[in-house]
Every structure is written in C-alpha cells, then in structure tokens.
C-alpha cells in the first residue's frame, strides 16, 4: 500500500475544521465532547504538551459556533440536540507569556481581552476610573443568559513564565484573578466555560473567583479524552500499521508491541485503569517509519517551559533517584498551593515525564510511561551529572554500538571517561548505589533499558543491559581509600559465580564483568570479564 493512497495524518493540525476539510484522520472523541458540552458547565483540564489540547478547544469552538456542520458521520451527530449556535470567545494565554514586568503583562492581557471580546460588544477605552475588568464586567452584564462560550487554552502560560520570580508570579496571579472575578460576576451570560493547561495552580486563588469549576484532569470518565487507546490506534491507523510493518520488515503484532513499549503508557485517571499513546510521537512514526523509534515527544519541544522555569530556582531529585519507585499524594496532583512549594514529583507527573502506575488510597505510584520518556529523563539527568555535557562530549559516543561490538576493555574505558567528566561537587560517587545509578542513567540516556538489581533464587545482580545479541552483566564494588581493590575484585567475581548471576541468560551472548571503582581516583581500577 503506497503512502499517497492513505488518508492523511493529522500531524500538526490543531484546527478541527481545517482537519475535517482536509480529510485527515480524526480519532472520534465526540462522544466525550458530548458529555462535556451537553450541559451548562465550567470545566478545567490539564494534560502534558503535544496531547491535543488545542485541537480539543478548536473542536468545542466549532461545535458551539457552527453546530454539527463539521461533525458529519461522527458519534456526536446522533447525540447533540442543541440547535442553537453561540458566540464563542477563545483565548490562548500562550500569546501573552513573554513579559518582563507586571505592567508589561497587564498591557498584553488587556490587549488580548479587548481584541477577543470585541466581537461580543466590548469597546475598551483607556480609563483611570474603570479598569479592563470593570469594562469587561459591564459588557458581559448586557449579554443574554447562556449566550456565550469561553474557551481558554494554556491558562498557565503566563504563570509558568515567572515561576522563578515569586513577586512577579503573585502580581500576575492577581491580575488574572481580577479577570476571572469579572467572569464570576456575570456567570449567567455563559453557556459553557472550558479551561486547559499543563499544570494546576487552582489553589493560588486564581480559580477561587469562579464558582463550581470542575477539575476533570484525573477523572476516570475522561481518562482517554486525549491520547490514543490501543483500540483506537488499531481502528483508525490500521493501514498505517500495515504500511509501517512492511517498511520496517516486521510482523504487525511485533511492531505494535514495540510501539506500545516506546510511545504508550500515559495514564491520567485516578483509578489507574486506562493508558494512552502520545499522539505526537505515534503520528510522527507513521509519517516516517524508516527513521525508527525516534524520541519525537521530547525532541518536539525539549523541557516544557514550566520545567525550565522551575529548575532556575529549584533542583529536581538527584539522578540517583532515576530508577526508583516514586509516590505522591493524590492531593498534590490535583493542585499546587504556591510556586514555592511545588512538588517536583507532582510537576514531573503533570508535565508527562512521570505517569500514574497504580493508586492505593491517597497514595499514587508514578513512573516513566514508556521508553521514549525514560530515555528523555535519563538525558536530562546526564546534563546534570556531566555539568551540561552530552554523552558524546564526554567521550562516550555510540554507547549502544560499543556494547554490541566491543569487548569489556573498551566499555570500562568508556565508563572511566564518563566518570572523569562527572560533576563531583554536586553528584559525588558515594557508594555502590550511587555508582550503579549513574551507570544506569548513562545507559538509559543512550536508549538502552538496563535492569537494576535483577533477582534470581540466589541473590540480585547489580546491573544488566541488553545490546543487540549481547547481554552485559555488571557487578560493582567501591574501594574506599586504602581498601584492598584486589580483594574486592575477587569478591565480585565470586559473588557472580556463587549466586549464578546471568545463569538464566546462558542461551544469549553473555558477558559478565566484575568492576572495582576507586573513590580516591574516581575511576574503575580493577576489572575482569568472563562468559
């Protein structure tokens, strides 16, 4: 099947009407949209970037503005009974996220509101007596009941822009709160309000100005509102699965399993009952399967603005925490009290770098959703460990190729170059746990999936990693100043043999390596490899 005979992918299309007119694939979520929009409501939803929030906003805009005109043969066509059309005001707060002062932000906010509310009657005039909020409130008071729909995209963009400046953050918050107060004072005018963003600041008095706004971000009912389920991928992208499998010369079942491992795994509901693919990554793969499983989601924008701003005044957890199980309170995920007390785990979960794995009572267990994000986070931690250097800049280029084709001596030399570049001031090697964690991060950042403390009936190995047809097993020891490194090496070798590490992998090309790291010299000083 040739690509030019397939229905076009909705890659980068955030306009619902443009998508429908172009005949691009639309994964029909309109039954969800009916549930959202059929009643008079005020709703709030957070999702990571590149999950289709803007397309969702555009779909709601089309429904309320033009009725079912663009919804032919979609689920909502038989459900929607509202024959009215509505005035729709759509605000994208990412348009006003660049500012240096409170006054500059106020001017940009005023200009945005004046421009967007002008079609519904707002005639803003500069006045010392009547603020923009006052004039907006007066305008809204003249509108018929239930006549206006308000859609706000990226509500948090101005707030995250000043996340590292508490004073400016509070000034921006107050100006936004004044805008929301005008909405509250005239809520009779609104048929529907829908607000989206990446992070939750609903406890910073922003939304306290709106009565009864419902946060559906963790609702199981809407867990798959954004993102693609397994069934949706198989139903809507069946032809692309066939084509991709042909191109990469794999069976469809095996290809789908690899897509699942690489791009699926995001969970957004408090019951931890549903998972979805990252749409941006999946669509990019289908567009160019020959390029393989590229980290599209991370490469499309790197660290989101909220994370970059947070890092300017905070430090996320030590890279030693990379592979450990993490927990967070459900209350942390549903809100943030103020920028000074943001939870790093909560922030990573809201931005998509961690996702819900299971929930027990009020405790949420979170982890990396898939290989793509696991690699991205390892690369993020590598930047910290190597003081801004990449693996290549530290002399560890083509790690996967080295593990696939080279011997133990080459691998030990490569590791020593990495540890020579380590930022020991902030991230010293203290013990076997930190040594193992840093190696895990290095290998993960190269796109591998190392296994830490792999258990068997006799014990647990330090670290195992598969590269091509080879499986490497590393047993690590740390030599303190004056400690006998030869003795430690013998202990590591005996431990591998006596506890039969790697015994279950004898059908593979197995290389077992015992290594001794010197805390004094900051390098591996003894090693031995054997099959």
Short mmCIF file of C-alpha atoms in Angstrom, two decimals:
data_model
loop_
_atom_site.label_atom_id
_atom_site.label_comp_id
_atom_site.label_asym_id
_atom_site.label_seq_id
_atom_site.Cartn_x
_atom_site.Cartn_y
_atom_site.Cartn_z
CA UNK A 1 0.00 0.00 0.00
CA UNK A 2 1.52 3.33 -1.07
CA UNK A 3 1.57 6.27 1.30
CA UNK A 4 -0.16 8.56 -1.22
CA UNK A 5 -3.20 6.26 -1.18
CA UNK A 6 -3.64 6.54 2.60
CA UNK A 7 -5.82 9.04 4.38
CA UNK A 8 -3.65 11.94 5.55
CA UNK A 9 -2.37 12.00 9.11
CA UNK A 10 -3.47 14.92 11.34
CA UNK A 11 0.16 15.76 12.05
CA UNK A 12 0.50 19.26 13.49
CA UNK A 13 -3.14 20.14 12.77
CA UNK A 14 -4.73 21.92 15.72
CA UNK A 15 -7.76 23.28 13.83
CA UNK A 16 -10.71 20.88 13.86
CA UNK A 17 -12.40 22.48 10.88
CA UNK A 18 -9.17 22.50 8.83
CA UNK A 19 -8.63 18.85 9.72
CA UNK A 20 -12.13 17.89 8.61
CA UNK A 21 -11.98 19.91 5.41
CA UNK A 22 -8.62 18.36 4.51
CA UNK A 23 -9.96 14.85 5.11
CA UNK A 24 -7.29 14.00 7.65
CA UNK A 25 -7.79 11.13 10.10
CA UNK A 26 -9.86 12.21 13.09
CA UNK A 27 -9.94 9.84 16.02
CA UNK A 28 -13.55 10.28 17.02
CA UNK A 29 -13.73 11.55 20.60
CA UNK A 30 -17.03 13.34 20.09
CA UNK A 31 -18.91 11.09 22.50
CA UNK A 32 -16.64 12.55 25.20
CA UNK A 33 -17.26 16.03 23.82
CA UNK A 34 -21.00 15.48 24.01
CA UNK A 35 -20.68 14.56 27.69
CA UNK A 36 -18.57 17.67 28.28
CA UNK A 37 -20.68 20.15 26.38
CA UNK A 38 -24.27 18.94 26.62
CA UNK A 39 -24.78 20.67 29.96
CA UNK A 40 -24.14 24.18 31.22
CA UNK A 41 -20.78 23.73 32.93
CA UNK A 42 -17.40 25.22 33.85
CA UNK A 43 -14.59 22.69 33.34
CA UNK A 44 -10.83 22.56 33.83
CA UNK A 45 -8.41 20.05 32.26
CA UNK A 46 -4.64 19.61 32.43
CA UNK A 47 -2.58 17.44 30.10
CA UNK A 48 1.09 17.42 29.02
CA UNK A 49 2.12 19.28 25.87
CA UNK A 50 1.55 17.66 22.47
CA UNK A 51 -1.53 15.75 23.60
CA UNK A 52 -4.12 17.64 21.53
CA UNK A 53 -5.48 20.23 23.97
CA UNK A 54 -5.61 22.90 21.27
CA UNK A 55 -7.43 20.57 18.86
CA UNK A 56 -9.94 19.82 21.62
CA UNK A 57 -10.50 23.55 22.17
CA UNK A 58 -10.94 24.01 18.42
CA UNK A 59 -13.46 21.15 18.28
CA UNK A 60 -15.54 22.70 21.05
CA UNK A 61 -15.34 26.07 19.30
CA UNK A 62 -16.66 24.59 16.07
CA UNK A 63 -19.49 22.75 17.82
CA UNK A 64 -20.80 25.81 19.66
CA UNK A 65 -20.21 28.27 16.83
CA UNK A 66 -21.40 26.21 13.87
CA UNK A 67 -23.38 23.34 15.34
CA UNK A 68 -22.91 19.99 13.59
CA UNK A 69 -21.66 21.47 10.30
CA UNK A 70 -18.24 19.77 10.56
CA UNK A 71 -19.33 16.70 12.52
CA UNK A 72 -20.84 14.57 9.78
CA UNK A 73 -20.55 10.81 10.46
CA UNK A 74 -19.09 11.37 13.92
CA UNK A 75 -20.59 9.94 17.11
CA UNK A 76 -21.94 13.26 18.33
CA UNK A 77 -24.10 13.70 15.22
CA UNK A 78 -26.78 11.43 16.70
CA UNK A 79 -26.37 12.75 20.26
CA UNK A 80 -26.32 16.54 20.01
CA UNK A 81 -29.78 18.06 20.24
CA UNK A 82 -28.88 21.72 20.90
CA UNK A 83 -29.95 23.57 17.74
CA UNK A 84 -28.66 26.93 18.95
CA UNK A 85 -25.32 28.43 17.99
CA UNK A 86 -23.34 30.63 20.35
CA UNK A 87 -20.90 33.46 20.45
CA UNK A 88 -17.52 31.90 21.22
CA UNK A 89 -14.56 33.71 22.74
CA UNK A 90 -11.32 31.76 22.53
CA UNK A 91 -8.27 32.93 24.48
CA UNK A 92 -4.80 31.47 24.08
CA UNK A 93 -2.72 32.68 27.00
CA UNK A 94 0.50 31.44 25.37
CA UNK A 95 0.19 34.64 23.30
CA UNK A 96 0.99 36.70 26.41
CA UNK A 97 3.65 34.60 28.14
CA UNK A 98 6.60 36.83 27.18
CA UNK A 99 6.92 39.80 29.53
CA UNK A 100 9.46 41.29 31.90
CA UNK A 101 7.29 43.18 34.34
CA UNK A 102 3.85 43.25 35.85
CA UNK A 103 2.96 46.36 33.85
CA UNK A 104 4.01 44.75 30.57
CA UNK A 105 1.90 41.70 31.37
CA UNK A 106 -1.09 43.91 32.26
CA UNK A 107 -0.86 45.66 28.89
CA UNK A 108 -0.66 42.35 26.99
CA UNK A 109 -3.57 40.86 28.95
CA UNK A 110 -5.67 43.97 28.36
CA UNK A 111 -4.92 43.92 24.64
CA UNK A 112 -5.80 40.23 24.35
CA UNK A 113 -9.11 40.62 26.20
CA UNK A 114 -10.02 43.78 24.27
CA UNK A 115 -9.36 42.07 20.95
CA UNK A 116 -11.09 38.77 21.69
CA UNK A 117 -14.18 40.17 23.44
CA UNK A 118 -14.69 42.96 20.91
CA UNK A 119 -16.97 40.84 18.66
CA UNK A 120 -19.37 40.31 21.58
CA UNK A 121 -19.62 44.02 22.40
CA UNK A 122 -16.58 45.04 24.47
CA UNK A 123 -15.44 48.53 23.43
CA UNK A 124 -12.44 49.04 25.67
CA UNK A 125 -11.34 52.57 26.46
CA UNK A 126 -8.27 53.59 28.44
CA UNK A 127 -9.53 54.97 31.74
CA UNK A 128 -8.10 55.74 35.17
CA UNK A 129 -11.50 55.09 36.74
CA UNK A 130 -12.58 51.90 35.03
CA UNK A 131 -10.17 49.02 34.61
CA UNK A 132 -10.32 46.42 31.87
CA UNK A 133 -12.01 44.02 34.31
CA UNK A 134 -14.63 46.68 35.12
CA UNK A 135 -15.36 47.29 31.46
CA UNK A 136 -15.43 43.57 30.69
CA UNK A 137 -17.87 43.02 33.53
CA UNK A 138 -20.15 45.79 32.25
CA UNK A 139 -20.06 44.25 28.77
CA UNK A 140 -20.87 40.74 29.99
CA UNK A 141 -23.77 42.09 32.05
CA UNK A 142 -25.51 43.18 28.84
CA UNK A 143 -25.36 39.76 27.19
CA UNK A 144 -28.37 37.40 27.12
CA UNK A 145 -28.37 34.49 29.56
CA UNK A 146 -26.47 31.41 28.40
CA UNK A 147 -25.39 33.09 25.18
CA UNK A 148 -21.58 32.99 25.44
CA UNK A 149 -18.99 30.20 25.36
CA UNK A 150 -15.50 30.89 26.72
CA UNK A 151 -12.56 28.64 25.84
CA UNK A 152 -9.15 29.27 27.40
CA UNK A 153 -6.06 27.41 26.18
CA UNK A 154 -2.75 27.34 28.09
CA UNK A 155 -4.17 29.28 31.01
CA UNK A 156 -0.95 28.68 32.96
CA UNK A 157 1.50 30.04 30.35
CA UNK A 158 1.84 33.50 31.99
CA UNK A 159 2.26 31.91 35.43
CA UNK A 160 4.93 29.43 34.43
CA UNK A 161 6.77 32.23 32.64
CA UNK A 162 7.55 33.80 36.02
CA UNK A 163 7.69 30.70 38.17
CA UNK A 164 11.16 31.56 39.42
CA UNK A 165 10.15 35.11 40.43
CA UNK A 166 7.72 34.84 43.34
CA UNK A 167 6.93 38.56 43.44
CA UNK A 168 6.13 38.76 39.74
CA UNK A 169 4.21 35.49 39.92
CA UNK A 170 1.94 36.93 42.60
CA UNK A 171 1.39 40.15 40.66
CA UNK A 172 0.45 38.20 37.53
CA UNK A 173 -1.80 35.93 39.58
CA UNK A 174 -3.68 38.93 40.98
CA UNK A 175 -4.25 40.40 37.52
CA UNK A 176 -5.56 37.07 36.24
CA UNK A 177 -7.74 36.73 39.33
CA UNK A 178 -9.29 40.10 38.52
CA UNK A 179 -10.17 38.81 35.05
CA UNK A 180 -11.75 35.66 36.48
CA UNK A 181 -13.66 37.78 39.02
CA UNK A 182 -15.33 39.60 36.13
CA UNK A 183 -16.40 36.23 34.73
CA UNK A 184 -17.77 35.16 38.09
CA UNK A 185 -19.79 38.35 38.50
CA UNK A 186 -21.53 37.64 35.20
CA UNK A 187 -21.70 33.88 35.07
CA UNK A 188 -25.32 33.98 33.88
CA UNK A 189 -24.03 35.04 30.46
CA UNK A 190 -22.03 31.82 29.99
CA UNK A 191 -23.38 28.67 28.46
CA UNK A 192 -20.03 26.88 28.79
CA UNK A 193 -16.51 27.60 30.07
CA UNK A 194 -13.57 25.29 29.35
CA UNK A 195 -10.00 25.93 30.54
CA UNK A 196 -6.89 23.89 29.72
CA UNK A 197 -3.23 23.94 30.69
CA UNK A 198 -0.30 21.78 31.68
CA UNK A 199 -0.05 22.45 35.40
CA UNK A 200 -2.52 23.05 38.19
CA UNK A 201 -2.48 26.31 40.15
CA UNK A 202 -6.07 26.11 41.34
CA UNK A 203 -5.14 26.75 44.97
CA UNK A 204 -3.41 30.06 44.28
CA UNK A 205 -6.70 31.98 44.33
CA UNK A 206 -6.92 32.12 40.55
CA UNK A 207 -9.94 29.89 40.21
CA UNK A 208 -11.41 30.74 43.59
CA UNK A 209 -13.01 33.58 41.66
CA UNK A 210 -15.02 31.06 39.63
CA UNK A 211 -17.79 29.16 41.39
CA UNK A 212 -18.05 25.41 40.97
CA UNK A 213 -15.41 24.90 38.31
CA UNK A 214 -14.97 21.15 37.89
CA UNK A 215 -11.45 19.79 37.52
CA UNK A 216 -11.73 16.70 35.29
CA UNK A 217 -7.96 16.19 34.92
CA UNK A 218 -7.90 12.98 37.00
CA UNK A 219 -11.43 11.82 36.20
CA UNK A 220 -11.63 8.18 35.05
CA UNK A 221 -14.57 9.23 32.87
CA UNK A 222 -12.23 11.38 30.77
CA UNK A 223 -9.00 9.42 31.14
CA UNK A 224 -8.81 8.75 27.39
CA UNK A 225 -10.25 12.06 26.20
CA UNK A 226 -6.79 12.95 24.84
CA UNK A 227 -4.27 10.45 23.54
CA UNK A 228 -4.98 7.25 21.61
CA UNK A 229 -6.03 3.93 23.13
CA UNK A 230 -4.89 0.58 21.71
CA UNK A 231 -8.27 0.04 20.09
CA UNK A 232 -8.28 3.50 18.53
CA UNK A 233 -4.82 3.00 17.03
CA UNK A 234 -5.82 -0.34 15.52
CA UNK A 235 -9.12 1.04 14.21
CA UNK A 236 -8.08 4.43 12.81
CA UNK A 237 -4.49 3.72 11.78
CA UNK A 238 -4.82 0.12 10.55
CA UNK A 239 -3.48 0.99 7.09
CA UNK A 240 -0.50 2.82 8.60
CA UNK A 241 0.27 -0.18 10.80
CA UNK A 242 0.30 -2.40 7.71
CA UNK A 243 2.47 0.04 5.77
CA UNK A 244 4.90 0.58 8.65
CA UNK A 245 5.26 -3.14 9.30
CA UNK A 246 6.10 -3.65 5.61
CA UNK A 247 8.66 -0.84 5.62
CA UNK A 248 10.48 -1.98 8.77
CA UNK A 249 10.10 -5.65 7.79
CA UNK A 250 8.35 -6.73 10.99
CA UNK A 251 5.13 -8.56 11.71
CA UNK A 252 2.30 -6.22 12.67
CA UNK A 253 1.95 -7.77 16.13
CA UNK A 254 5.63 -7.27 16.89
CA UNK A 255 5.59 -3.71 15.55
CA UNK A 256 2.57 -2.83 17.67
CA UNK A 257 4.25 -4.27 20.76
CA UNK A 258 7.29 -2.07 20.07
CA UNK A 259 5.09 1.00 19.54
CA UNK A 260 3.41 0.19 22.85
CA UNK A 261 6.76 -0.03 24.63
CA UNK A 262 8.05 3.15 23.04
CA UNK A 263 5.06 5.55 22.97
CA UNK A 264 2.18 4.17 25.10
CA UNK A 265 1.77 4.07 28.87
CA UNK A 266 0.40 7.51 29.75
CA UNK A 267 -2.28 7.30 32.45
CA UNK A 268 -4.33 10.30 33.54
CA UNK A 269 -7.07 8.86 35.74
CA UNK A 270 -7.08 8.44 39.48
CA UNK A 271 -8.13 4.80 39.15
CA UNK A 272 -5.04 3.99 37.05
CA UNK A 273 -7.34 1.99 34.76
CA UNK A 274 -6.60 3.37 31.28
CA UNK A 275 -3.50 4.04 29.20
CA UNK A 276 -3.00 6.06 26.02
CA UNK A 277 -0.35 6.62 23.38
CA UNK A 278 1.31 10.01 22.96
CA UNK A 279 -0.37 11.22 19.72
CA UNK A 280 2.54 13.36 18.51
CA UNK A 281 5.04 10.51 18.74
CA UNK A 282 2.79 7.92 17.14
CA UNK A 283 1.80 10.18 14.23
CA UNK A 284 5.42 11.08 13.55
CA UNK A 285 6.39 7.42 13.50
CA UNK A 286 3.64 6.61 10.99
CA UNK A 287 4.78 9.57 8.89
CA UNK A 288 8.32 8.22 8.65
CA UNK A 289 8.74 4.65 9.97
CA UNK A 290 12.11 4.33 8.22
CA UNK A 291 13.63 6.66 10.82
CA UNK A 292 12.79 4.18 13.55
CA UNK A 293 11.59 4.87 17.07
CA UNK A 294 12.71 8.47 17.45
CA UNK A 295 12.01 10.36 20.69
CA UNK A 296 9.54 12.70 18.99
CA UNK A 297 7.67 13.89 22.08
CA UNK A 298 10.81 15.11 23.83
CA UNK A 299 12.53 16.43 20.72
CA UNK A 300 9.47 18.43 19.66
CA UNK A 301 9.96 20.90 22.49
CA UNK A 302 12.51 19.63 24.99
CA UNK A 303 11.69 20.50 28.56
CA UNK A 304 8.39 22.40 28.79
CA UNK A 305 8.59 26.00 29.92
CA UNK A 306 7.20 25.21 33.37
CA UNK A 307 10.00 22.71 33.99
CA UNK A 308 12.73 25.04 32.74
CA UNK A 309 11.50 27.89 34.90
CA UNK A 310 11.20 25.61 37.92
CA UNK A 311 14.80 24.47 37.50
CA UNK A 312 16.09 28.02 37.65
CA UNK A 313 15.25 28.20 41.34
CA UNK A 314 14.88 24.55 42.38
CA UNK A 315 16.68 21.27 41.98
CA UNK A 316 14.79 18.18 40.94
CA UNK A 317 15.62 14.95 42.67
CA UNK A 318 19.15 13.63 42.46
CA UNK A 319 19.89 11.39 39.44
CA UNK A 320 20.32 8.59 41.97
CA UNK A 321 16.52 8.62 42.15
CA UNK A 322 16.19 7.93 38.42
CA UNK A 323 15.14 4.28 38.57
CA UNK A 324 13.48 4.21 41.97
CA UNK A 325 9.77 3.83 42.64
CA UNK A 326 8.17 7.19 43.39
CA UNK A 327 4.99 8.11 45.23
CA UNK A 328 2.94 11.27 45.54
CA UNK A 329 -0.28 12.22 47.29
CA UNK A 330 -3.39 12.46 45.13
CA UNK A 331 -3.88 15.95 46.59
CA UNK A 332 -0.51 17.05 45.19
CA UNK A 333 -1.53 16.01 41.68
CA UNK A 334 -4.83 17.86 41.90
CA UNK A 335 -3.36 21.19 42.93
CA UNK A 336 -0.36 23.28 43.94
CA UNK A 337 -0.50 25.66 46.88
CA UNK A 338 2.08 28.15 45.55
CA UNK A 339 5.23 28.16 43.39
CA UNK A 340 7.48 27.95 46.44
CA UNK A 341 6.05 24.58 47.48
CA UNK A 342 5.64 22.85 44.12
CA UNK A 343 6.32 19.14 44.38
CA UNK A 344 8.98 18.00 41.94
CA UNK A 345 7.26 14.63 41.52
CA UNK A 346 3.89 16.33 41.09
CA UNK A 347 5.35 18.68 38.49
CA UNK A 348 7.03 15.85 36.56
CA UNK A 349 3.73 13.94 36.58
CA UNK A 350 1.66 16.87 35.35
CA UNK A 351 4.17 17.59 32.58
CA UNK A 352 4.14 13.94 31.45
CA UNK A 353 7.63 12.86 32.49
CA UNK A 354 6.08 10.60 35.10
CA UNK A 355 2.67 8.98 34.89
CA UNK A 356 0.25 7.18 37.18
CA UNK A 357 1.06 3.47 37.59
CA UNK A 358 -1.23 2.49 40.46
CA UNK A 359 -3.23 4.09 43.25
CA UNK A 360 -3.63 2.84 46.80
CA UNK A 361 -5.90 5.03 48.87
CA UNK A 362 -4.49 8.56 48.73
CA UNK A 363 -1.06 7.38 47.56
CA UNK A 364 -0.26 7.47 43.85
CA UNK A 365 2.64 5.41 42.49
CA UNK A 366 4.21 7.07 39.47
CA UNK A 367 6.88 6.08 36.98
CA UNK A 368 8.10 6.68 33.45
CA UNK A 369 5.31 5.95 30.97
CA UNK A 370 7.46 4.44 28.23
CA UNK A 371 10.91 4.06 26.70
CA UNK A 372 10.77 7.43 24.97
CA UNK A 373 10.24 9.34 28.21
CA UNK A 374 12.59 7.09 30.17
CA UNK A 375 15.36 7.97 27.72
CA UNK A 376 14.47 11.66 27.77
CA UNK A 377 14.64 11.80 31.56
CA UNK A 378 17.98 9.98 31.56
CA UNK A 379 19.32 12.55 29.10
CA UNK A 380 18.03 15.30 31.35
CA UNK A 381 19.87 13.81 34.33
CA UNK A 382 23.01 13.29 32.23
CA UNK A 383 23.09 17.06 31.67
CA UNK A 384 23.20 17.48 35.45
CA UNK A 385 25.72 14.70 36.10
CA UNK A 386 28.12 15.89 33.40
CA UNK A 387 27.71 19.62 34.16
CA UNK A 388 25.94 20.34 30.88
CA UNK A 389 27.92 17.97 28.65
CA UNK A 390 26.33 15.32 26.48
CA UNK A 391 27.48 11.71 26.41
CA UNK A 392 29.30 12.42 23.15
CA UNK A 393 31.06 15.47 24.55
CA UNK A 394 32.24 13.34 27.47
CA UNK A 395 33.80 10.84 25.07
CA UNK A 396 31.06 8.20 25.19
CA UNK A 397 29.65 8.35 21.70
CA UNK A 398 27.75 5.38 20.22
CA UNK A 399 27.30 3.55 23.52
CA UNK A 400 24.89 1.04 22.02
CA UNK A 401 27.29 0.24 19.17
CA UNK A 402 30.15 -0.21 21.63
CA UNK A 403 28.17 -2.64 23.76
CA UNK A 404 27.09 -4.54 20.66
CA UNK A 405 30.51 -4.85 19.05
CA UNK A 406 33.32 -4.12 21.51
CA UNK A 407 34.87 -6.02 24.40
CA UNK A 408 34.94 -5.30 28.11
CA UNK A 409 38.12 -3.21 27.99
CA UNK A 410 36.51 -0.72 25.62
CA UNK A 411 33.43 -0.48 27.84
CA UNK A 412 35.47 0.10 31.00
CA UNK A 413 37.49 2.83 29.25
CA UNK A 414 34.27 4.45 28.09
CA UNK A 415 32.81 4.40 31.62
CA UNK A 416 36.01 5.91 33.01
CA UNK A 417 35.76 8.80 30.55
CA UNK A 418 32.22 9.44 31.76
CA UNK A 419 33.16 9.36 35.42
CA UNK A 420 36.11 11.66 34.68
CA UNK A 421 33.55 14.21 33.41
CA UNK A 422 31.22 13.83 36.39
CA UNK A 423 30.20 16.89 38.39
CA UNK A 424 31.60 15.56 41.67
CA UNK A 425 30.78 18.74 43.56
CA UNK A 426 27.05 18.19 43.19
CA UNK A 427 26.94 14.47 42.37
CA UNK A 428 29.78 12.55 44.02
CA UNK A 429 30.03 8.77 43.83
CA UNK A 430 29.48 7.85 47.48
CA UNK A 431 28.79 4.14 47.41
CA UNK A 432 27.72 1.23 45.19
CA UNK A 433 24.15 2.54 44.98
CA UNK A 434 25.17 5.91 43.52
CA UNK A 435 27.74 4.25 41.21
CA UNK A 436 25.09 1.87 39.89
CA UNK A 437 22.51 4.65 39.49
CA UNK A 438 24.86 6.81 37.43
CA UNK A 439 25.73 3.93 35.09
CA UNK A 440 22.02 3.20 34.75
CA UNK A 441 21.41 6.82 33.73
CA UNK A 442 24.26 6.73 31.19
CA UNK A 443 22.95 3.57 29.54
CA UNK A 444 19.32 4.74 29.66
CA UNK A 445 20.26 8.06 28.09
CA UNK A 446 21.72 6.11 25.17
CA UNK A 447 18.33 4.46 24.61
CA UNK A 448 19.01 1.18 26.40
CA UNK A 449 16.89 -0.36 29.15
CA UNK A 450 19.22 -1.50 31.92
CA UNK A 451 17.82 -3.69 34.68
CA UNK A 452 18.96 -2.84 38.20
CA UNK A 453 19.14 -5.50 40.92
CA UNK A 454 17.79 -8.33 38.80
CA UNK A 455 16.63 -11.02 41.22
CA UNK A 456 17.17 -14.76 40.96
CA UNK A 457 16.82 -17.55 43.54
CA UNK A 458 20.29 -16.84 44.94
CA UNK A 459 20.50 -13.05 45.01
CA UNK A 460 20.33 -10.00 42.80
CA UNK A 461 22.84 -8.70 40.29
CA UNK A 462 23.81 -5.03 40.26
CA UNK A 463 23.03 -4.16 36.64
CA UNK A 464 22.19 -5.98 33.42
CA UNK A 465 21.72 -4.48 29.97
CA UNK A 466 20.93 -5.97 26.57
CA UNK A 467 22.52 -4.52 23.43
CA UNK A 468 21.78 -6.36 20.21
CA UNK A 469 22.70 -10.03 20.63
CA UNK A 470 24.73 -9.38 23.77
CA UNK A 471 23.71 -9.21 27.40
CA UNK A 472 26.12 -7.47 29.75
CA UNK A 473 26.04 -8.20 33.47
CA UNK A 474 27.94 -5.85 35.80
CA UNK A 475 28.80 -6.50 39.44
CA UNK A 476 30.13 -3.37 41.10
CA UNK A 477 32.34 -2.77 44.12
CA UNK A 478 33.53 0.55 45.56
CA UNK A 479 37.03 0.84 47.09
CA UNK A 480 37.48 3.45 49.78
CA UNK A 481 40.88 4.99 50.38
CA UNK A 482 43.35 2.31 51.50
CA UNK A 483 40.95 -0.56 50.83
CA UNK A 484 42.31 -3.65 49.03
CA UNK A 485 40.95 -3.48 45.48
CA UNK A 486 42.17 -6.96 44.54
CA UNK A 487 40.16 -8.44 47.38
CA UNK A 488 37.06 -6.54 46.27
CA UNK A 489 37.52 -7.77 42.71
CA UNK A 490 37.72 -11.38 43.91
CA UNK A 491 34.58 -10.84 46.00
CA UNK A 492 32.71 -9.52 42.95
CA UNK A 493 33.81 -12.48 40.81
CA UNK A 494 32.87 -15.00 43.49
CA UNK A 495 29.51 -13.29 44.00
CA UNK A 496 28.71 -13.58 40.28
CA UNK A 497 29.63 -17.24 40.20
CA UNK A 498 28.24 -18.41 43.53
CA UNK A 499 24.93 -16.63 43.08
CA UNK A 500 24.75 -17.73 39.46
CA UNK A 501 24.08 -14.25 38.10
CA UNK A 502 23.12 -14.46 34.46
CA UNK A 503 22.60 -18.22 34.59
CA UNK A 504 19.16 -17.89 33.00
CA UNK A 505 20.75 -16.00 30.09
CA UNK A 506 23.24 -18.64 29.02
CA UNK A 507 21.37 -19.03 25.75
CA UNK A 508 22.42 -15.45 24.96
CA UNK A 509 25.86 -13.98 24.29
CA UNK A 510 26.51 -13.20 27.93
CA UNK A 511 29.41 -11.11 29.20
CA UNK A 512 29.82 -10.91 32.97
CA UNK A 513 32.06 -8.17 34.29
CA UNK A 514 33.30 -7.58 37.84
CA UNK A 515 34.47 -4.00 38.43
CA UNK A 516 36.06 -2.08 41.30
CA UNK A 517 35.67 1.71 41.43
CA UNK A 518 38.14 3.79 43.44
CA UNK A 519 36.57 6.68 45.35
CA UNK A 520 40.02 8.24 45.63
CA UNK A 521 40.95 8.04 41.92
CA UNK A 522 37.36 8.43 40.69
CA UNK A 523 37.68 5.63 38.15
CA UNK A 524 37.47 1.87 37.74
CA UNK A 525 40.86 0.50 38.75
CA UNK A 526 40.20 -3.26 38.60
CA UNK A 527 38.00 -5.33 36.34
CA UNK A 528 37.61 -8.82 34.95
CA UNK A 529 35.28 -10.12 32.25
CA UNK A 530 34.20 -13.71 31.67
CA UNK A 531 31.40 -15.61 29.99
#
